[in-house]
Each structure stands twice: as structure tokens, then as C-alpha cells.
Amino acid sequence: MAVTRFTKMAYAKADDMVFGKAVKPVKAGLGLEIGAGYTTPEVNYAPRPEAGASKEKLIKEYERITTDIMARMVQIGAPSVVLETEHVQQMTNNPSWGAEVAHAQKTIMENYHDEYGIKCALRHTPGDIREDRDFLKLRGDKYPIFLESFEQCAESGADLLAVESMGGKEVFDYAILRNDMAGILFGIGVLGSMDMEMIWQDIAAIAKKTGTVATGDTDCAQANTAMFIAGGLLDKNLAHTTAIIARAISAARTLVGYEAGAVGPGKDCGYENTIVKSISGVPMAQEGKTSTCAHSDLMGNIVMQCCDLWSNESVEYHGEFGGTTVQCWGETLAYDCSLMNVALQSGNEKVLRDMFVASDMYRDPQGYVLAYPHAYRVGQAIVKDGNDIYLRAKNAALETIKIVEEGARGKLSLSRFEAKALADSKAAFEALTDDKDKFMSDCLTKYKKEVKVFLPENYGL
């Protein structure tokens, strides 16, 4: 399969982007359409650690989880739901485990669909197992097992295939701790994009062969790492301006999945998805205020602005006063979607969208840049040089810096720490070459020497 680069925007203007509607809706599973005029909750969960002791225990745990979610959705009258099973490592390393879990889950979902008419789909997200102790082994002996996991899950009932891939992480981890902008750009924008190109052509081919949907990837391994290190408003481990620059670069990386054959819905933990939707027009899952069971963020409402699926990121399965965790969080997601859907039906979606945005936009530079009018501008910066994975990632960083500078002249307040980090980043990115080949050779020389675990052969270099 060929890779087709994006060189223009899917939307004529930012204001055309709303939740529940995508330019290229996706049909999947049992009667479900994503991005076709309504939003759907996507419930995400993890088994208790002790359930991983054997395949039988794990299957039983996922049967309980699936039944609990489907029963609660029907009880509250939710019209649709997606379940996302993010594999524990045993399920990907032993592809038959993941496949048997998918089969068990889908059987239960089919029963609920047949009995009550609830529209539903099952997403499986194998783990990126391509590592060996201290080293990433992206093209090594783990790769065929990784692909086998997708194939077996798809053949056994999974409707939607996704992954959170790790390409570029070994350089990024080194660079982010040193505020090394070239390294952040190389790790996410270049190495990450190169790895995505390989795996997503292969995953898309599996989806085509099995009649399932290749959905997409997120830059969880890098951009979310930066967001978590940046933390809250009192934290100073990493500038929030640096975190949003990493996030903007990650949009250029996440985009590669859709250039290589994925069609959405993009995965929930990609906070870059508003940027990616503006370019690609594919539907997106997002997470925010209803994923506080998994982590905190500074943009809990704003990320609902253009979502098609609304997710809780992940929650460990156990009991709460209101039922099991998946029932409690699933119900909350379903009511969030109900509000968005009534806004769509009554023609008020842009009012609600703009309230989501207004509530978070000035809290932090990250929300400010991801607000859809600004996210759209980052998208434009990417497609301007859409055919060059290096230049488009650099453009995204520079446009982000420009957006934050504009914000700081208005209602976005930056501390001295943030303002200095922004100025330093700007100087670093403006000093970079426009020549991809020169950038590549400089980075290869530097990081081969400095990062012991960086193996260029992981990227076919």
C-alpha cells in the first residue's frame, strides 16, 4: 500500500469543525456509525492484575467487564457504545489470548445488540511489545508477533484496530529531560513518523484482509509523557509551553497513520487529535474531564470540542458504590454524549462547542493551542509542507510558538518560567536548517554518540 501525504485541509475553515460530525464518517461493528451526526461513549478499562495469572482468568474478567458495560448502557437507555480493550502484555505476546478475549467480548455484545438494538463496536489495541530489555526492537523478532496479534483479534471479533506505538521514544526521552528541541523534533517528528509509516501500512493491510477498520495511533509515548511531566499549574519540572510544542509536533506524526491507510476513529489519548481531524477529516475519540480516573489534565472540557467518541482513558475494574468502575464511568460518558447529541439535534452544537473551549482556553498554553481555531492553524502549518515529514513538524512547532506569543499579549498569562522557555524554544527552532537531509545526518551523528539505546537500524537507517 502506498502512503498518500496530506497537503491540504479537510475543512474549509475552523468553524466547520464540531463534535459528532466528521468529513469521513466510519461504519463499524453492529450498526454503529462514527462521526455521522452523533457522539458515542467509548469505555476503556483494565483487568485487575491478578486476573492476568492465566488465560482463563483473563477471559472471565473481560466477560464480566463487557457484560457490566452493556447492561448499564441498556439500563440507562444509551443508544450506542464502543468498548476499547487495551491489551495487557500477555494478550499481545500470546496472540491467541487477545483473540479469545475478543471473541468472548463480541459474543456478549452481539447478544445485547440482538436483544435491545444497542449500536456497538469493539476496539482492540495491542500493546507495542517491540522491545528487548533496554532497547527498542522495532523491526526485530517481536514484529511478526505484534502483527499476528492484530490479525487474530480482527479474525475473532474486534471491529476496530489501534495501537499506541513507541517509535522515536528512545531519543525523545533523552531530549525532553534536556530541553533539547532538535531531539524532540527528531524523536517525534522524524523517527516516530518513519516507524508509523511501516506499521500502519501493515495494520491497514490486515484490516483490509479481515474486513475490519484500521483506526489510528496516538503519540502517547511521547507527547503524553511531556504533558504528564509538565503536570499542573504549580509544577515546574517541564515548561507547559515545551509540552504543547511536543504535542503540535506529535500531530504531524499521528497524521502518518491516516496517510498509510488508517481511517479513524483516532484513539482517545491523542490530545493532538483536533489538529489531526482538521487535516484528515477522520472521526476522533478524545478524553478529558471524564478520564480523571486515569490522570489529570488542564483541558478537560476543551477536548470535547470536536470529538466523535468520548472516552474515559482507562479504569481498573473493581467495585464502587454505584456499580463496577466500568459502569460508573460508562454512565458518565453516556450522559456527556447525550448532552452533545441534543445540541446537535437542536442546532446548538457550535454554542456548546464554544463553551467547552471558553471554559479552558486560558487555563494553560496547552489548551490555548488546542482550541479548535488555533489547532486548525497548526494543521495549516503542517500541510503547507505536507510532503516533508521534517519540515511539517518544524512548521507545527513554529506556528505553536507564534500562537502562544499572541496569547501572551492577550488573556493567556505566562509565568517568567514559561515565558523564558518559550523564548528559548523559539531561538532553537528558528536556528534549525530547512534541509531534511542535513538535519537527519546531524541528528544521526549526535544521538548515535549520546544515546546508548538508539539503534538506527530500528528505522531502516
XYZ file of C-alpha atoms in Angstrom:
461
model
C 0.000 0.000 0.000
C 1.207 3.488 -0.797
C 1.456 6.404 1.596
C -0.556 9.435 0.490
C 0.571 12.651 2.181
C -1.904 15.338 3.228
C -1.161 18.662 1.570
C -4.499 20.385 2.175
C -7.069 20.742 4.949
C -10.203 18.589 5.152
C -12.208 21.579 6.418
C -12.540 24.892 4.568
C -12.443 26.749 7.902
C -12.001 26.018 11.587
C -15.604 26.927 12.416
C -16.841 23.953 10.357
C -15.390 21.524 12.902
C -17.769 20.198 15.557
C -18.216 17.144 17.767
C -20.174 14.187 16.384
C -19.527 15.027 12.726
C -16.533 14.185 10.553
C -15.909 14.711 6.848
C -15.215 10.969 6.516
C -17.519 9.061 8.909
C -16.726 5.415 9.712
C -19.173 2.495 9.837
C -18.139 -0.274 12.198
C -19.350 -3.168 14.310
C -23.039 -3.651 14.966
C -24.976 -0.806 13.343
C -22.590 1.899 14.561
C -21.545 4.991 12.622
C -18.828 7.262 13.994
C -18.708 10.941 13.016
C -22.083 10.667 11.264
C -24.071 13.167 13.336
C -23.924 11.802 16.882
C -21.316 11.098 19.576
C -20.845 7.747 21.306
C -19.214 6.861 24.627
C -16.069 4.729 24.405
C -15.453 2.837 27.637
C -11.900 1.821 28.343
C -10.802 -0.487 31.187
C -8.021 -2.626 32.619
C -8.324 -6.013 34.302
C -7.166 -6.431 37.894
C -3.509 -7.576 37.969
C -4.398 -10.963 39.487
C -6.684 -11.689 36.509
C -3.589 -11.932 34.299
C -2.407 -15.107 36.038
C -3.930 -17.346 33.357
C -5.751 -17.083 30.048
C -8.945 -18.494 31.578
C -8.969 -15.928 34.401
C -8.355 -13.113 31.935
C -11.200 -14.173 29.634
C -13.580 -14.395 32.627
C -12.553 -10.885 33.740
C -13.225 -9.412 30.294
C -16.563 -11.217 30.106
C -17.571 -9.560 33.391
C -16.358 -6.158 32.192
C -18.217 -6.456 28.879
C -21.466 -7.650 30.448
C -21.332 -4.878 33.053
C -20.890 -2.155 30.431
C -23.541 -3.468 28.036
C -26.056 -3.996 30.845
C -25.563 -0.495 32.234
C -25.838 1.144 28.808
C -29.159 -0.622 28.183
C -30.394 0.201 31.699
C -29.920 3.952 31.183
C -31.139 3.949 27.575
C -27.840 4.803 25.901
C -28.263 4.246 22.137
C -24.643 3.347 21.360
C -21.319 2.385 22.928
C -17.774 1.429 21.942
C -15.640 -0.804 24.155
C -11.880 -0.445 23.971
C -9.670 -3.273 25.169
C -6.102 -2.052 25.568
C -4.117 -5.265 25.790
C -2.165 -6.247 28.856
C 1.169 -7.561 27.584
C 0.187 -11.252 27.864
C -2.601 -10.702 25.301
C -0.267 -9.333 22.613
C 2.743 -11.542 23.337
C 0.392 -14.562 23.103
C -1.870 -13.578 20.192
C -4.349 -16.366 20.926
C -5.062 -14.799 24.343
C -6.075 -11.476 22.793
C -8.098 -13.299 20.136
C -10.039 -15.383 22.664
C -10.786 -12.285 24.739
C -12.069 -10.501 21.597
C -14.281 -13.470 20.732
C -15.736 -13.658 24.258
C -16.435 -9.913 24.325
C -18.002 -9.796 20.864
C -20.329 -12.698 21.660
C -21.757 -10.783 24.624
C -22.038 -7.556 22.607
C -23.883 -9.378 19.813
C -26.386 -10.730 22.329
C -27.130 -7.234 23.655
C -27.347 -5.819 20.141
C -29.780 -8.543 19.023
C -31.912 -8.252 22.165
C -32.013 -4.459 22.641
C -30.802 -2.922 19.375
C -27.910 -1.047 21.025
C -25.352 0.033 18.401
C -21.876 -1.060 19.428
C -18.349 -1.834 18.308
C -15.257 -3.411 19.867
C -11.846 -1.754 19.607
C -8.729 -3.789 20.374
C -5.422 -2.045 20.968
C -2.497 -4.488 21.095
C 0.487 -3.317 23.130
C 3.644 -2.193 21.378
C 5.751 -5.144 22.502
C 8.659 -4.328 20.183
C 11.360 -4.023 22.825
C 14.023 -6.161 24.393
C 15.097 -5.159 27.899
C 16.730 -1.702 27.444
C 16.385 -1.442 23.678
C 13.514 -0.813 21.287
C 13.489 -3.581 18.670
C 11.029 -2.078 16.232
C 11.865 -4.337 13.277
C 13.152 -7.362 15.179
C 11.697 -10.772 16.014
C 8.811 -9.263 18.035
C 7.353 -7.526 14.984
C 5.715 -10.625 13.431
C 4.104 -11.455 16.826
C 2.860 -7.867 17.094
C 1.190 -8.121 13.651
C -0.151 -11.609 14.415
C -1.961 -10.133 17.425
C -3.827 -7.652 15.192
C -4.726 -10.360 12.715
C -6.016 -12.832 15.277
C -8.041 -10.184 17.152
C -9.567 -8.990 13.872
C -10.497 -12.543 12.883
C -12.014 -13.199 16.326
C -14.369 -10.236 16.689
C -12.508 -6.945 17.096
C -14.061 -4.325 14.786
C -11.551 -1.511 15.278
C -7.748 -1.918 15.387
C -5.470 0.606 17.120
C -2.080 0.895 18.813
C -0.012 3.402 20.769
C 3.327 2.934 19.077
C 6.724 3.713 20.561
C 8.850 4.799 17.584
C 11.270 7.618 18.452
C 10.817 7.303 22.200
C 14.436 6.455 22.996
C 15.651 9.762 21.537
C 12.656 11.751 22.805
C 13.151 10.598 26.426
C 16.762 11.751 26.300
C 15.874 15.079 24.656
C 12.881 16.076 26.806
C 14.945 15.852 30.008
C 17.491 18.225 28.476
C 15.093 20.696 26.821
C 16.740 19.673 23.556
C 14.342 20.929 20.861
C 16.141 19.311 17.913
C 15.974 15.974 19.739
C 12.251 16.353 20.473
C 11.642 17.134 16.795
C 13.847 14.244 15.637
C 12.309 11.735 18.067
C 8.642 12.538 17.447
C 8.544 14.189 14.033
C 11.126 12.190 12.130
C 11.812 8.816 13.792
C 8.238 8.453 15.052
C 6.857 9.257 11.605
C 9.193 6.757 9.908
C 8.117 3.941 12.212
C 4.420 4.844 11.853
C 4.745 4.587 8.095
C 5.959 0.995 8.364
C 3.490 -0.328 10.922
C 0.364 1.408 9.620
C 0.765 0.111 6.089
C 0.930 -3.367 7.629
C -2.010 -2.847 10.029
C -4.119 -1.332 7.223
C -3.390 -4.402 5.073
C -4.577 -6.677 7.914
C -7.763 -4.612 8.315
C -8.451 -4.851 4.591
C -7.898 -8.616 4.588
C -10.155 -9.187 7.622
C -12.896 -6.678 6.801
C -12.189 -4.610 9.922
C -11.242 -0.964 10.491
C -7.661 0.306 10.898
C -8.377 3.237 13.214
C -5.146 5.039 14.121
C -2.375 5.704 16.592
C -1.522 8.343 19.179
C 1.716 9.845 20.345
C 1.004 8.730 23.900
C 4.592 7.514 24.360
C 5.992 10.992 23.768
C 3.520 13.899 23.775
C 1.587 12.475 26.749
C 4.865 11.905 28.566
C 5.637 15.603 28.101
C 2.131 16.568 29.287
C 2.451 14.408 32.407
C 5.933 15.703 33.271
C 4.633 19.264 32.810
C 1.859 18.464 35.306
C -0.341 21.120 36.870
C -0.079 24.847 37.406
C 2.272 24.528 40.395
C 4.663 22.105 38.702
C 7.929 23.303 37.169
C 9.571 20.067 36.044
C 8.906 20.913 32.401
C 7.508 24.067 30.835
C 3.923 23.701 29.639
C 4.984 25.637 26.528
C 7.507 22.861 25.802
C 4.787 20.237 26.315
C 2.451 21.895 23.799
C 5.290 22.225 21.261
C 5.872 18.458 21.613
C 2.113 17.962 21.189
C 1.989 20.017 17.975
C 4.925 18.055 16.539
C 3.092 14.863 17.502
C 0.162 15.838 15.256
C 2.490 15.528 12.254
C 3.464 12.055 13.495
C -0.068 10.853 14.311
C -1.159 12.043 10.863
C 1.096 9.423 9.240
C -1.276 6.650 10.349
C -4.022 8.174 8.192
C -1.590 8.692 5.310
C -0.702 4.997 5.471
C -4.246 3.608 5.427
C -5.908 4.178 8.821
C -9.383 5.777 8.609
C -10.274 6.614 12.233
C -11.700 6.885 14.784
C -8.392 8.130 16.181
C -7.567 6.944 19.695
C -8.696 8.726 22.850
C -5.356 9.652 24.417
C -4.230 11.672 21.390
C -4.818 15.220 22.614
C -3.364 16.190 19.225
C -6.470 14.733 17.529
C -8.217 18.091 16.953
C -5.253 19.150 14.799
C -5.261 15.801 13.004
C -9.030 15.924 12.398
C -8.724 19.385 10.837
C -6.277 17.987 8.261
C -7.617 14.466 7.679
C -11.372 14.804 8.262
C -11.480 11.427 10.027
C -13.505 10.917 13.228
C -11.705 11.082 16.579
C -12.010 9.720 20.077
C -10.994 12.137 22.822
C -10.694 12.064 26.603
C -10.689 14.842 29.177
C -12.809 15.607 32.233
C -14.274 12.102 32.217
C -10.846 10.454 32.250
C -9.858 11.754 35.681
C -9.943 8.102 36.810
C -6.711 7.742 34.802
C -4.955 11.116 35.004
C -5.402 14.847 35.478
C -5.151 17.402 32.685
C -5.641 21.146 32.160
C -8.101 20.908 29.257
C -10.885 18.629 30.445
C -13.709 20.389 28.575
C -11.906 21.846 25.572
C -11.043 18.435 24.122
C -14.759 17.632 23.754
C -14.957 20.394 21.111
C -14.585 18.095 18.075
C -14.805 14.556 19.480
C -16.818 11.779 17.819
C -16.192 9.217 20.564
C -15.823 10.350 24.185
C -13.649 8.161 26.396
C -12.521 7.689 29.998
C -8.899 6.737 29.030
C -8.790 3.648 31.301
C -10.021 2.463 34.667
C -9.149 -0.621 36.688
C -12.099 -2.978 37.010
C -13.413 -3.165 40.579
C -16.435 -2.243 42.666
C -17.664 1.265 43.515
C -20.780 2.353 45.424
C -22.589 2.914 42.111
C -21.697 -0.405 40.485
C -18.415 -1.505 38.979
C -15.969 1.128 37.726
C -16.806 0.472 34.081
C -20.490 1.001 34.806
C -19.925 4.253 36.710
C -17.545 5.795 34.176
C -19.507 4.429 31.222
C -22.678 6.046 32.511
C -20.948 9.415 32.970
C -19.590 9.272 29.413
C -23.037 8.357 28.092
C -24.619 11.410 29.727
C -21.858 13.673 28.343
C -22.651 12.271 24.880
C -26.377 12.745 25.446
C -25.787 16.478 26.016
C -23.648 16.771 22.868
C -26.223 14.831 20.863
C -29.129 17.020 21.929
C -27.015 20.058 20.979
C -26.512 18.521 17.517
C -30.202 17.691 17.120
C -31.300 21.203 18.120
C -28.711 23.061 16.037
C -26.831 24.315 19.130
C -23.636 22.335 18.654
C -21.453 25.362 17.943
C -22.709 27.129 21.081
C -21.863 24.131 23.249
C -18.534 23.623 21.458
C -17.553 27.241 22.085
C -18.474 26.917 25.780
C -16.242 23.845 26.080
C -13.460 25.958 24.563
C -14.081 29.100 26.622
C -14.013 27.165 29.895
C -10.398 26.003 29.413
C -8.774 28.138 26.774
C -6.886 30.482 29.110
C -6.045 27.965 31.823
C -2.773 26.931 30.223
C -0.838 27.246 26.930
C -1.727 23.637 26.046
C -5.480 24.240 25.968
C -4.900 27.588 24.255
C -3.139 25.992 21.287
C -5.545 23.047 21.072
C -8.639 25.306 20.944
C -10.027 24.483 17.504
C -9.289 27.867 15.794
C -5.640 27.536 16.829
C -5.472 23.769 16.250
C -6.653 24.499 12.704
C -3.756 26.916 12.198
C -1.271 24.264 13.357
C -2.903 21.943 10.824
C -2.372 24.522 8.079
C 1.304 24.814 9.055
C 1.665 21.031 8.707
C 0.006 20.699 5.285
C 1.980 23.643 3.887
C 4.945 21.233 3.642
C 2.891 18.055 3.887
C 5.294 16.016 1.768
C 8.314 16.613 4.054
C 7.982 14.919 7.452
C 10.764 17.068 8.909
C 9.637 20.472 7.642
C 5.991 19.950 8.510
C 6.859 19.005 12.099
C 9.134 22.040 12.400
C 6.348 24.244 10.968
C 3.945 22.896 13.619
C 6.394 23.870 16.383
C 6.966 27.378 14.992
C 3.241 28.047 14.492
C 2.577 26.871 18.062
C 5.188 29.293 19.400
C 3.559 32.094 17.395
C 0.093 31.217 18.749
C 1.330 31.199 22.361
C 3.126 34.536 21.859
C -0.130 36.045 20.560
C -1.994 34.582 23.535
C 0.508 36.062 25.973
C -0.170 39.511 24.537
C -3.846 38.908 25.344
C -5.573 36.908 28.094
C -3.149 33.964 28.333
C -0.896 34.539 31.323
C 2.603 33.048 31.234
C 4.883 32.888 34.277
C 8.509 34.055 33.931
C 9.500 30.374 33.777
C 7.084 29.759 30.883
C 7.996 32.966 29.014
C 11.707 32.095 29.175
C 11.077 28.518 27.998
C 9.046 29.874 25.089
C 11.813 32.311 24.070
C 14.445 29.550 24.315
C 12.320 27.196 22.208
C 11.763 29.867 19.589
C 15.502 30.523 19.279
C 16.194 26.786 18.995
C 13.602 26.121 16.272
C 14.467 29.252 14.278
C 18.106 28.131 14.219
C 17.281 24.777 12.620
C 18.053 24.087 8.967
C 15.333 23.813 6.302
C 17.139 20.843 4.768
C 15.787 17.481 5.939
C 18.870 15.532 4.824
C 21.242 17.803 6.727
C 19.024 17.625 9.839
C 18.932 13.816 9.575
C 22.668 13.387 9.250
C 23.419 15.853 12.079
C 20.944 14.097 14.384
C 22.163 10.608 13.495
C 25.739 11.597 14.333
C 24.753 13.313 17.592
C 22.289 10.780 19.011
C 24.221 7.669 17.995
C 27.006 9.061 20.156
C 24.919 10.390 23.049
C 22.005 7.921 23.364
C 23.335 4.428 24.084
C 19.959 2.789 23.355
C 19.413 4.495 19.981
C 19.752 1.925 17.192
C 19.348 3.492 13.725
C 18.518 0.072 12.221
C 15.155 0.288 14.080
C 14.200 2.851 11.452
C 15.851 1.189 8.460
C 18.669 3.773 8.606
